[in-house]
Tab-separated table of N, CA and C in Angstrom:
chain	number	residue	atom	x	y	z
A	62	UNK	N	18.681	-13.761	-2.856
A	62	UNK	CA	17.533	-14.747	-2.815
A	62	UNK	C	16.595	-14.310	-1.719
A	63	UNK	N	15.310	-14.504	-1.965
A	63	UNK	CA	14.275	-14.293	-0.978
A	63	UNK	C	13.740	-15.614	-0.604
A	64	UNK	N	13.615	-15.899	0.677
A	64	UNK	CA	13.027	-17.124	1.158
A	64	UNK	C	11.707	-16.759	1.906
A	65	UNK	N	10.672	-17.504	1.507
A	65	UNK	CA	9.322	-17.311	2.052
A	65	UNK	C	8.888	-18.577	2.754
A	66	UNK	N	8.421	-18.532	3.992
A	66	UNK	CA	7.910	-19.663	4.658
A	66	UNK	C	6.523	-19.398	5.269
A	67	UNK	N	5.614	-20.282	5.001
A	67	UNK	CA	4.228	-20.171	5.538
A	67	UNK	C	4.004	-21.048	6.706
A	68	UNK	N	5.030	-21.752	7.154
A	68	UNK	CA	4.920	-22.664	8.310
A	68	UNK	C	4.263	-23.965	8.023
A	69	UNK	N	3.832	-24.606	9.122
A	69	UNK	CA	3.224	-25.973	9.027
A	69	UNK	C	1.761	-25.975	9.375
A	70	UNK	N	1.173	-24.833	9.591
A	70	UNK	CA	-0.267	-24.837	9.953
A	70	UNK	C	-1.069	-25.432	8.782
A	71	UNK	N	-2.098	-26.183	9.093
A	71	UNK	CA	-2.799	-26.984	8.108
A	71	UNK	C	-3.755	-26.245	7.192
A	72	UNK	N	-3.907	-24.939	7.420
A	72	UNK	CA	-4.689	-24.108	6.514
A	72	UNK	C	-3.799	-23.474	5.438
A	73	UNK	N	-4.399	-23.206	4.295
A	73	UNK	CA	-3.627	-22.614	3.189
A	73	UNK	C	-3.220	-21.179	3.536
A	74	UNK	N	-2.211	-20.717	2.788
A	74	UNK	CA	-1.790	-19.313	2.869
A	74	UNK	C	-1.561	-18.882	1.438
A	75	UNK	N	-2.597	-19.090	0.607
A	75	UNK	CA	-2.484	-18.728	-0.850
A	75	UNK	C	-2.277	-17.306	-1.065
A	76	UNK	N	-2.886	-16.441	-0.218
A	76	UNK	CA	-2.687	-15.015	-0.374
A	76	UNK	C	-1.244	-14.554	-0.429
A	77	UNK	N	-0.433	-15.086	0.461
A	77	UNK	CA	0.993	-14.709	0.499
A	77	UNK	C	1.734	-15.358	-0.674
A	78	UNK	N	1.493	-16.689	-0.867
A	78	UNK	CA	2.222	-17.361	-1.903
A	78	UNK	C	1.913	-16.799	-3.333
A	79	UNK	N	0.673	-16.523	-3.568
A	79	UNK	CA	0.234	-15.940	-4.872
A	79	UNK	C	0.811	-14.520	-5.045
A	80	UNK	N	0.789	-13.705	-3.991
A	80	UNK	CA	1.283	-12.359	-4.064
A	80	UNK	C	2.788	-12.355	-4.455
A	81	UNK	N	3.579	-13.225	-3.747
A	81	UNK	CA	4.994	-13.290	-4.017
A	81	UNK	C	5.192	-13.788	-5.486
A	82	UNK	N	4.465	-14.745	-5.887
A	82	UNK	CA	4.638	-15.278	-7.290
A	82	UNK	C	4.307	-14.196	-8.315
A	83	UNK	N	3.236	-13.474	-8.070
A	83	UNK	CA	2.859	-12.386	-8.984
A	83	UNK	C	3.882	-11.285	-9.022
A	84	UNK	N	4.494	-10.952	-7.865
A	84	UNK	CA	5.555	-9.920	-7.876
A	84	UNK	C	6.756	-10.451	-8.634
A	85	UNK	N	7.079	-11.677	-8.581
A	85	UNK	CA	8.170	-12.272	-9.383
A	85	UNK	C	7.779	-12.263	-10.855
A	86	UNK	N	6.572	-12.610	-11.221
A	86	UNK	CA	6.116	-12.643	-12.653
A	86	UNK	C	6.247	-11.236	-13.249
A	87	UNK	N	5.797	-10.230	-12.429
A	87	UNK	CA	5.845	-8.806	-12.918
A	87	UNK	C	7.223	-8.192	-12.847
A	88	UNK	N	8.211	-8.948	-12.379
A	88	UNK	CA	9.578	-8.517	-12.182
A	88	UNK	C	9.718	-7.395	-11.105
A	89	UNK	N	8.699	-7.305	-10.258
A	89	UNK	CA	8.891	-6.426	-9.082
A	89	UNK	C	9.980	-6.990	-8.175
A	90	UNK	N	10.023	-8.384	-8.174
A	90	UNK	CA	11.080	-9.074	-7.498
A	90	UNK	C	11.998	-9.621	-8.598
A	91	UNK	N	13.219	-9.233	-8.591
A	91	UNK	CA	14.134	-9.659	-9.656
A	91	UNK	C	15.058	-10.849	-9.190
A	92	UNK	N	15.234	-11.028	-7.930
A	92	UNK	CA	16.114	-12.121	-7.478
A	92	UNK	C	15.303	-13.434	-7.407
A	93	UNK	N	16.065	-14.563	-7.195
A	93	UNK	CA	15.432	-15.851	-7.033
A	93	UNK	C	14.544	-15.874	-5.764
A	94	UNK	N	13.454	-16.603	-5.824
A	94	UNK	CA	12.544	-16.769	-4.722
A	94	UNK	C	12.315	-18.257	-4.466
A	95	UNK	N	12.485	-18.685	-3.236
A	95	UNK	CA	12.209	-20.043	-2.789
A	95	UNK	C	11.071	-19.890	-1.747
A	96	UNK	N	9.992	-20.670	-1.982
A	96	UNK	CA	8.839	-20.644	-1.119
A	96	UNK	C	8.607	-22.036	-0.460
A	97	UNK	N	8.467	-22.063	0.881
A	97	UNK	CA	7.949	-23.237	1.553
A	97	UNK	C	6.478	-22.957	1.637
A	98	UNK	N	5.650	-23.649	0.891
A	98	UNK	CA	4.276	-23.255	0.773
A	98	UNK	C	3.289	-24.151	1.573
A	99	UNK	N	3.790	-25.061	2.393
A	99	UNK	CA	2.949	-25.802	3.287
A	99	UNK	C	1.718	-26.385	2.669
A	100	UNK	N	0.539	-26.074	3.221
A	100	UNK	CA	-0.738	-26.627	2.694
A	100	UNK	C	-1.387	-25.699	1.732
A	101	UNK	N	-0.723	-24.714	1.257
A	101	UNK	CA	-1.292	-23.792	0.239
A	101	UNK	C	-1.605	-24.596	-1.011
A	102	UNK	N	-2.691	-24.176	-1.659
A	102	UNK	CA	-3.119	-24.907	-2.927
A	102	UNK	C	-2.669	-24.125	-4.177
A	103	UNK	N	-2.243	-22.872	-4.016
A	103	UNK	CA	-1.770	-22.143	-5.120
A	103	UNK	C	-0.377	-22.621	-5.511
A	104	UNK	N	-0.204	-22.950	-6.773
A	104	UNK	CA	1.102	-23.461	-7.280
A	104	UNK	C	1.897	-22.289	-7.906
A	105	UNK	N	2.983	-21.859	-7.334
A	105	UNK	CA	3.748	-20.783	-7.936
A	105	UNK	C	4.279	-21.146	-9.339
A	106	UNK	N	4.271	-20.164	-10.223
A	106	UNK	CA	4.698	-20.345	-11.587
A	106	UNK	C	6.101	-19.824	-11.830
A	107	UNK	N	6.514	-18.792	-11.050
A	107	UNK	CA	7.799	-18.167	-11.236
A	107	UNK	C	8.799	-18.359	-10.095
A	108	UNK	N	8.380	-19.101	-9.062
A	108	UNK	CA	9.235	-19.286	-7.909
A	108	UNK	C	9.442	-20.785	-7.661
A	109	UNK	N	10.602	-21.115	-7.134
A	109	UNK	CA	10.871	-22.453	-6.736
A	109	UNK	C	10.082	-22.693	-5.422
A	110	UNK	N	9.505	-23.855	-5.323
A	110	UNK	CA	8.760	-24.086	-4.061
A	110	UNK	C	8.751	-25.567	-3.683
A	111	UNK	N	8.492	-25.733	-2.395
A	111	UNK	CA	8.325	-27.084	-1.807
A	111	UNK	C	7.343	-26.963	-0.704
A	112	UNK	N	6.511	-28.022	-0.494
A	112	UNK	CA	5.570	-27.966	0.568
A	112	UNK	C	6.275	-27.746	1.927
A	113	UNK	N	7.302	-28.579	2.133
A	113	UNK	CA	8.090	-28.499	3.399
A	113	UNK	C	9.537	-28.731	3.099
A	114	UNK	N	10.454	-28.295	3.990
A	114	UNK	CA	11.855	-28.513	3.904
A	114	UNK	C	12.230	-29.127	5.269
A	115	UNK	N	13.263	-30.018	5.242
A	115	UNK	CA	13.813	-30.512	6.548
A	115	UNK	C	14.410	-29.313	7.302
A	116	UNK	N	14.377	-29.423	8.570
A	116	UNK	CA	14.777	-28.280	9.472
A	116	UNK	C	16.130	-27.711	9.143
A	117	UNK	N	17.147	-28.580	8.903
A	117	UNK	CA	18.506	-28.103	8.562
A	117	UNK	C	18.474	-27.287	7.266
A	118	UNK	N	17.699	-27.764	6.323
A	118	UNK	CA	17.613	-27.057	5.056
A	118	UNK	C	16.941	-25.705	5.216
A	119	UNK	N	15.918	-25.669	6.091
A	119	UNK	CA	15.214	-24.366	6.419
A	119	UNK	C	16.222	-23.366	6.928
A	120	UNK	N	17.001	-23.826	7.954
A	120	UNK	CA	17.986	-22.938	8.495
A	120	UNK	C	19.014	-22.483	7.454
A	121	UNK	N	19.456	-23.339	6.606
A	121	UNK	CA	20.338	-22.984	5.499
A	121	UNK	C	19.737	-21.945	4.587
A	122	UNK	N	18.473	-22.111	4.213
A	122	UNK	CA	17.816	-21.187	3.299
A	122	UNK	C	17.637	-19.805	4.001
A	123	UNK	N	17.341	-19.803	5.268
A	123	UNK	CA	17.188	-18.564	6.033
A	123	UNK	C	18.529	-17.855	6.039
A	124	UNK	N	19.598	-18.602	6.291
A	124	UNK	CA	20.950	-17.996	6.374
A	124	UNK	C	21.320	-17.377	5.025
A	125	UNK	N	21.052	-18.096	3.958
A	125	UNK	CA	21.451	-17.653	2.614
A	125	UNK	C	20.588	-16.499	2.046
A	126	UNK	N	19.417	-16.392	2.590
A	126	UNK	CA	18.459	-15.373	2.002
A	126	UNK	C	18.904	-13.960	2.343
A	127	UNK	N	18.675	-13.039	1.391
A	127	UNK	CA	18.791	-11.607	1.680
A	127	UNK	C	17.607	-11.110	2.455
A	128	UNK	N	16.422	-11.595	2.093
A	128	UNK	CA	15.200	-11.293	2.790
A	128	UNK	C	14.506	-12.572	3.144
A	129	UNK	N	14.008	-12.623	4.356
A	129	UNK	CA	13.111	-13.753	4.835
A	129	UNK	C	11.721	-13.186	5.046
A	130	UNK	N	10.746	-13.810	4.444
A	130	UNK	CA	9.309	-13.390	4.626
A	130	UNK	C	8.618	-14.571	5.256
A	131	UNK	N	7.948	-14.319	6.408
A	131	UNK	CA	7.353	-15.427	7.107
A	131	UNK	C	5.841	-15.078	7.424
A	132	UNK	N	5.158	-16.146	7.759
A	132	UNK	CA	3.827	-15.969	8.327
A	132	UNK	C	4.038	-15.440	9.802
A	133	UNK	N	3.003	-15.263	10.574
A	133	UNK	CA	3.107	-14.645	11.909
A	133	UNK	C	3.427	-15.643	12.988
A	134	UNK	N	3.762	-16.879	12.704
A	134	UNK	CA	4.141	-17.828	13.759
A	134	UNK	C	5.511	-17.521	14.357
A	135	UNK	N	5.600	-17.429	15.646
A	135	UNK	CA	6.879	-17.010	16.310
A	135	UNK	C	8.048	-17.946	15.924
A	136	UNK	N	7.869	-19.242	15.781
A	136	UNK	CA	9.001	-20.086	15.401
A	136	UNK	C	9.616	-19.695	14.118
A	137	UNK	N	8.810	-19.296	13.146
A	137	UNK	CA	9.358	-18.887	11.862
A	137	UNK	C	10.110	-17.567	11.889
A	138	UNK	N	9.499	-16.553	12.505
A	138	UNK	CA	10.215	-15.278	12.475
A	138	UNK	C	11.327	-15.253	13.505
A	139	UNK	N	11.291	-16.001	14.595
A	139	UNK	CA	12.447	-16.092	15.493
A	139	UNK	C	13.618	-16.819	14.845
A	140	UNK	N	13.316	-17.811	13.984
A	140	UNK	CA	14.373	-18.486	13.247
A	140	UNK	C	15.203	-17.495	12.428
A	141	UNK	N	14.513	-16.513	11.801
A	141	UNK	CA	15.210	-15.490	11.018
A	141	UNK	C	16.028	-14.566	11.982
A	142	UNK	N	15.414	-14.186	13.133
A	142	UNK	CA	16.078	-13.310	14.072
A	142	UNK	C	17.309	-13.967	14.578
A	143	UNK	N	17.275	-15.297	14.801
A	143	UNK	CA	18.412	-15.988	15.394
A	143	UNK	C	19.637	-15.994	14.478
A	144	UNK	N	19.432	-15.843	13.187
A	144	UNK	CA	20.586	-15.749	12.310
A	144	UNK	C	20.864	-14.314	11.803
A	145	UNK	N	20.309	-13.357	12.580
A	145	UNK	CA	20.668	-11.966	12.312
A	145	UNK	C	19.845	-11.307	11.194
A	146	UNK	N	18.732	-11.899	10.857
A	146	UNK	CA	17.866	-11.265	9.736
A	146	UNK	C	16.704	-10.521	10.400
A	147	UNK	N	16.288	-9.458	9.777
A	147	UNK	CA	15.094	-8.804	10.184
A	147	UNK	C	14.000	-9.265	9.226
A	148	UNK	N	13.099	-10.154	9.735
A	148	UNK	CA	12.090	-10.704	8.844
A	148	UNK	C	10.935	-9.779	8.517
A	149	UNK	N	10.422	-9.981	7.308
A	149	UNK	CA	9.147	-9.369	6.961
A	149	UNK	C	8.129	-10.348	7.344
A	150	UNK	N	7.147	-9.972	8.159
A	150	UNK	CA	6.144	-10.912	8.707
A	150	UNK	C	4.735	-10.543	8.152
A	151	UNK	N	4.129	-11.464	7.499
A	151	UNK	CA	2.746	-11.298	6.988
A	151	UNK	C	1.876	-12.246	7.780
A	152	UNK	N	1.115	-11.730	8.745
A	152	UNK	CA	0.318	-12.627	9.584
A	152	UNK	C	-0.838	-13.274	8.778
A	153	UNK	N	-1.106	-14.450	9.150
A	153	UNK	CA	-2.286	-15.212	8.607
A	153	UNK	C	-3.544	-14.484	9.178
A	154	UNK	N	-4.668	-14.523	8.381
A	154	UNK	CA	-5.894	-13.845	8.778
A	154	UNK	C	-7.047	-14.775	8.711
A	155	UNK	N	-7.882	-14.673	9.653
A	155	UNK	CA	-9.139	-15.445	9.731
A	155	UNK	C	-9.998	-15.120	8.503
A	156	UNK	N	-10.169	-13.858	8.103
A	156	UNK	CA	-11.064	-13.442	7.052
A	156	UNK	C	-10.676	-14.081	5.733
A	157	UNK	N	-9.473	-14.583	5.581
A	157	UNK	CA	-9.036	-15.216	4.305
A	157	UNK	C	-8.962	-16.737	4.495
A	158	UNK	N	-9.514	-17.254	5.587
A	158	UNK	CA	-9.494	-18.686	5.935
A	158	UNK	C	-8.057	-19.237	6.026
A	159	UNK	N	-7.157	-18.413	6.594
A	159	UNK	CA	-5.780	-18.776	6.781
A	159	UNK	C	-5.489	-19.247	8.168
A	160	UNK	N	-6.404	-18.978	9.123
A	160	UNK	CA	-6.218	-19.406	10.525
A	160	UNK	C	-7.548	-19.307	11.161
A	161	UNK	N	-7.640	-19.821	12.382
A	161	UNK	CA	-8.907	-19.886	13.135
A	161	UNK	C	-9.317	-18.547	13.708
A	162	UNK	N	-8.363	-17.623	13.864
A	162	UNK	CA	-8.637	-16.267	14.404
A	162	UNK	C	-7.474	-15.380	13.933
A	163	UNK	N	-7.438	-14.161	14.491
A	163	UNK	CA	-6.421	-13.212	14.104
A	163	UNK	C	-5.310	-13.033	15.113
A	164	UNK	N	-5.053	-14.136	15.870
A	164	UNK	CA	-3.985	-14.043	16.903
A	164	UNK	C	-2.627	-13.690	16.355
A	165	UNK	N	-2.356	-14.146	15.089
A	165	UNK	CA	-1.010	-13.827	14.517
A	165	UNK	C	-0.876	-12.360	14.298
A	166	UNK	N	-1.919	-11.730	13.832
A	166	UNK	CA	-1.886	-10.314	13.578
A	166	UNK	C	-1.698	-9.508	14.897
A	167	UNK	N	-2.502	-9.880	15.888
A	167	UNK	CA	-2.380	-9.215	17.189
A	167	UNK	C	-1.014	-9.421	17.808
A	168	UNK	N	-0.540	-10.682	17.770
A	168	UNK	CA	0.775	-10.977	18.381
A	168	UNK	C	1.903	-10.294	17.646
A	169	UNK	N	1.941	-10.297	16.338
A	169	UNK	CA	2.966	-9.671	15.551
A	169	UNK	C	3.023	-8.191	15.774
A	170	UNK	N	1.851	-7.583	15.853
A	170	UNK	CA	1.867	-6.104	16.082
A	170	UNK	C	2.391	-5.811	17.445
A	171	UNK	N	2.081	-6.638	18.418
A	171	UNK	CA	2.643	-6.427	19.776
A	171	UNK	C	4.177	-6.599	19.800
A	172	UNK	N	4.647	-7.619	19.116
A	172	UNK	CA	6.132	-7.819	19.076
A	172	UNK	C	6.786	-6.693	18.304
A	173	UNK	N	6.233	-6.225	17.170
A	173	UNK	CA	6.783	-5.139	16.450
A	173	UNK	C	6.814	-3.846	17.254
A	174	UNK	N	5.747	-3.573	18.017
A	174	UNK	CA	5.662	-2.415	18.830
A	174	UNK	C	6.651	-2.418	20.011
A	175	UNK	N	6.757	-3.543	20.678
A	175	UNK	CA	7.597	-3.606	21.850
A	175	UNK	C	9.084	-3.888	21.514
A	176	UNK	N	9.348	-4.580	20.412
A	176	UNK	CA	10.720	-4.966	20.128
A	176	UNK	C	11.269	-4.198	18.932
A	177	UNK	N	10.439	-3.912	17.947
A	177	UNK	CA	10.897	-3.151	16.791
A	177	UNK	C	11.856	-3.947	15.840
A	178	UNK	N	11.887	-5.250	15.931
A	178	UNK	CA	12.872	-5.966	15.096
A	178	UNK	C	12.224	-6.928	14.086
A	179	UNK	N	10.934	-6.749	13.819
A	179	UNK	CA	10.262	-7.440	12.756
A	179	UNK	C	9.479	-6.392	11.961
A	180	UNK	N	9.354	-6.652	10.669
A	180	UNK	CA	8.609	-5.736	9.825
A	180	UNK	C	7.233	-6.378	9.540
A	181	UNK	N	6.159	-5.917	10.127
A	181	UNK	CA	4.836	-6.487	9.970
A	181	UNK	C	4.154	-5.852	8.796
A	182	UNK	N	3.695	-6.702	7.901
A	182	UNK	CA	2.890	-6.206	6.710
A	182	UNK	C	1.506	-6.835	6.864
A	183	UNK	N	0.564	-6.039	7.308
A	183	UNK	CA	-0.765	-6.567	7.521
A	183	UNK	C	-1.687	-6.261	6.289
A	184	UNK	N	-1.190	-5.472	5.389
A	184	UNK	CA	-1.888	-5.154	4.142
A	184	UNK	C	-1.040	-5.725	2.981
A	185	UNK	N	-1.457	-6.797	2.398
A	185	UNK	CA	-0.641	-7.464	1.363
A	185	UNK	C	-0.306	-6.545	0.199
A	186	UNK	N	-1.109	-5.530	0.016
A	186	UNK	CA	-0.814	-4.563	-1.063
A	186	UNK	C	0.444	-3.733	-0.796
A	187	UNK	N	0.924	-3.757	0.461
A	187	UNK	CA	2.130	-3.017	0.821
A	187	UNK	C	3.366	-3.911	0.821
A	188	UNK	N	3.181	-5.173	0.498
A	188	UNK	CA	4.355	-6.065	0.555
A	188	UNK	C	5.422	-5.737	-0.480
A	189	UNK	N	5.008	-5.405	-1.694
A	189	UNK	CA	5.931	-5.064	-2.698
A	189	UNK	C	6.834	-3.893	-2.247
A	190	UNK	N	6.223	-2.856	-1.769
A	190	UNK	CA	6.966	-1.684	-1.297
A	190	UNK	C	7.943	-1.984	-0.207
A	191	UNK	N	7.513	-2.881	0.677
A	191	UNK	CA	8.397	-3.258	1.841
A	191	UNK	C	9.590	-4.056	1.244
A	192	UNK	N	9.363	-4.898	0.303
A	192	UNK	CA	10.460	-5.673	-0.310
A	192	UNK	C	11.414	-4.747	-1.003
A	193	UNK	N	10.940	-3.819	-1.791
A	193	UNK	CA	11.709	-2.884	-2.543
A	193	UNK	C	12.515	-2.012	-1.599
A	194	UNK	N	11.966	-1.591	-0.536
A	194	UNK	CA	12.598	-0.668	0.406
A	194	UNK	C	13.287	-1.329	1.561
A	195	UNK	N	13.331	-2.716	1.543
A	195	UNK	CA	13.816	-3.482	2.661
A	195	UNK	C	15.196	-3.064	3.150
A	196	UNK	N	16.165	-2.957	2.302
A	196	UNK	CA	17.529	-2.586	2.742
A	196	UNK	C	17.603	-1.213	3.441
A	197	UNK	N	16.832	-0.275	2.895
A	197	UNK	CA	16.830	1.067	3.479
A	197	UNK	C	16.083	1.046	4.863
A	198	UNK	N	15.003	0.305	4.931
A	198	UNK	CA	14.258	0.178	6.173
A	198	UNK	C	15.107	-0.410	7.295
A	199	UNK	N	15.822	-1.535	6.904
A	199	UNK	CA	16.659	-2.203	7.911
A	199	UNK	C	17.844	-1.338	8.307
A	200	UNK	N	18.454	-0.682	7.284
A	200	UNK	CA	19.630	0.164	7.576
A	200	UNK	C	19.257	1.339	8.526
A	201	UNK	N	18.007	1.774	8.474
A	201	UNK	CA	17.572	2.894	9.357
A	201	UNK	C	17.198	2.476	10.812
A	202	UNK	N	17.134	1.135	10.980
A	202	UNK	CA	16.796	0.633	12.323
A	202	UNK	C	17.991	0.798	13.260
A	203	UNK	N	17.691	1.129	14.537
A	203	UNK	CA	18.835	1.176	15.478
A	203	UNK	C	19.439	-0.205	15.562
A	204	UNK	N	20.760	-0.283	15.777
A	204	UNK	CA	21.498	-1.545	15.746
A	204	UNK	C	20.976	-2.534	16.791
A	205	UNK	N	20.527	-2.007	17.943
A	205	UNK	CA	20.027	-2.921	18.972
A	205	UNK	C	18.708	-3.538	18.595
A	206	UNK	N	18.015	-3.011	17.607
A	206	UNK	CA	16.766	-3.613	17.113
A	206	UNK	C	17.040	-4.757	16.179
A	207	UNK	N	18.227	-4.790	15.601
A	207	UNK	CA	18.570	-5.847	14.576
A	207	UNK	C	19.195	-7.025	15.254
A	208	UNK	N	19.542	-6.934	16.558
A	208	UNK	CA	20.196	-8.108	17.197
A	208	UNK	C	19.696	-8.255	18.638
A	209	UNK	N	20.542	-8.703	19.484
A	209	UNK	CA	20.199	-8.852	20.898
A	209	UNK	C	19.079	-9.928	21.121
A	210	UNK	N	19.376	-11.135	20.658
A	210	UNK	CA	18.443	-12.183	20.724
A	210	UNK	C	18.015	-12.551	22.149
A	211	UNK	N	18.883	-12.472	23.140
A	211	UNK	CA	18.517	-12.845	24.532
A	211	UNK	C	17.487	-11.900	25.043
A	212	UNK	N	17.685	-10.615	24.833
A	212	UNK	CA	16.674	-9.615	25.296
A	212	UNK	C	15.361	-9.852	24.527
A	213	UNK	N	15.443	-10.081	23.290
A	213	UNK	CA	14.226	-10.362	22.496
A	213	UNK	C	13.462	-11.538	23.054
A	214	UNK	N	14.147	-12.654	23.255
A	214	UNK	CA	13.469	-13.890	23.801
A	214	UNK	C	12.812	-13.580	25.145
A	215	UNK	N	13.529	-12.861	25.997
A	215	UNK	CA	12.978	-12.513	27.315
A	215	UNK	C	11.670	-11.729	27.197
A	216	UNK	N	11.721	-10.703	26.338
A	216	UNK	CA	10.551	-9.857	26.125
A	216	UNK	C	9.419	-10.592	25.414
A	217	UNK	N	9.801	-11.516	24.469
A	217	UNK	CA	8.787	-12.342	23.786
A	217	UNK	C	8.024	-13.260	24.820
A	218	UNK	N	8.786	-13.774	25.736
A	218	UNK	CA	8.190	-14.589	26.761
A	218	UNK	C	7.211	-13.801	27.592
A	219	UNK	N	7.515	-12.552	27.945
A	219	UNK	CA	6.602	-11.681	28.648
A	219	UNK	C	5.321	-11.437	27.860
A	220	UNK	N	5.463	-11.213	26.572
A	220	UNK	CA	4.300	-10.927	25.707
A	220	UNK	C	3.430	-12.137	25.636
A	221	UNK	N	4.007	-13.326	25.416
A	221	UNK	CA	3.279	-14.560	25.342
A	221	UNK	C	2.557	-14.819	26.639
A	222	UNK	N	3.214	-14.657	27.739
A	222	UNK	CA	2.567	-14.877	29.050
A	222	UNK	C	1.418	-13.876	29.290
A	223	UNK	N	1.550	-12.678	28.883
A	223	UNK	CA	0.512	-11.682	29.090
A	223	UNK	C	-0.693	-11.988	28.171
A	224	UNK	N	-0.444	-12.495	26.983
A	224	UNK	CA	-1.548	-12.853	26.054
A	224	UNK	C	-2.285	-14.124	26.509
A	225	UNK	N	-1.585	-15.009	27.144
A	225	UNK	CA	-2.159	-16.297	27.554
A	225	UNK	C	-2.528	-16.315	29.066
A	226	UNK	N	-2.414	-15.138	29.705
A	226	UNK	CA	-2.862	-15.059	31.084
A	226	UNK	C	-1.843	-15.644	32.097
A	227	UNK	N	-0.613	-15.750	31.672
A	227	UNK	CA	0.442	-16.354	32.542
A	227	UNK	C	1.144	-15.345	33.387
A	228	UNK	N	0.648	-14.088	33.392
A	228	UNK	CA	1.298	-13.126	34.301
A	228	UNK	C	1.947	-12.091	33.569
């Protein structure tokens, strides 16, 4: 199963929801897909979806999923990391009216570069390939990149502080 979450931000993320749905329709994705679609207005035709899930259910879905695909909000991708998953992260973009600026893109690229434990897809056209190759990509990652949450959280705090001027 693939679990997709767009978070709770009040702007739509139709680009991701529609892309996933179309990949399922074309059978590029063969397994079940569950989407938490938030305020997106696109209604998936081939995927199970809900606007929001209770927190415990979100954790359960993340644990059960083979692949977790998230927006670029740290709470969402850290949730996947905490249960030992390497998330595919598709940052929300200002140009598509998905957020107020491109901070998710900048932040996720910084995390991917410094930590190496998230897969950032900034070009939606490459999402299908990343999903298809997911197991091989993750298998090729050094073991320390797939775990070590304490170190990750420590480094994430440094990145956040540097971005927000906190030292």
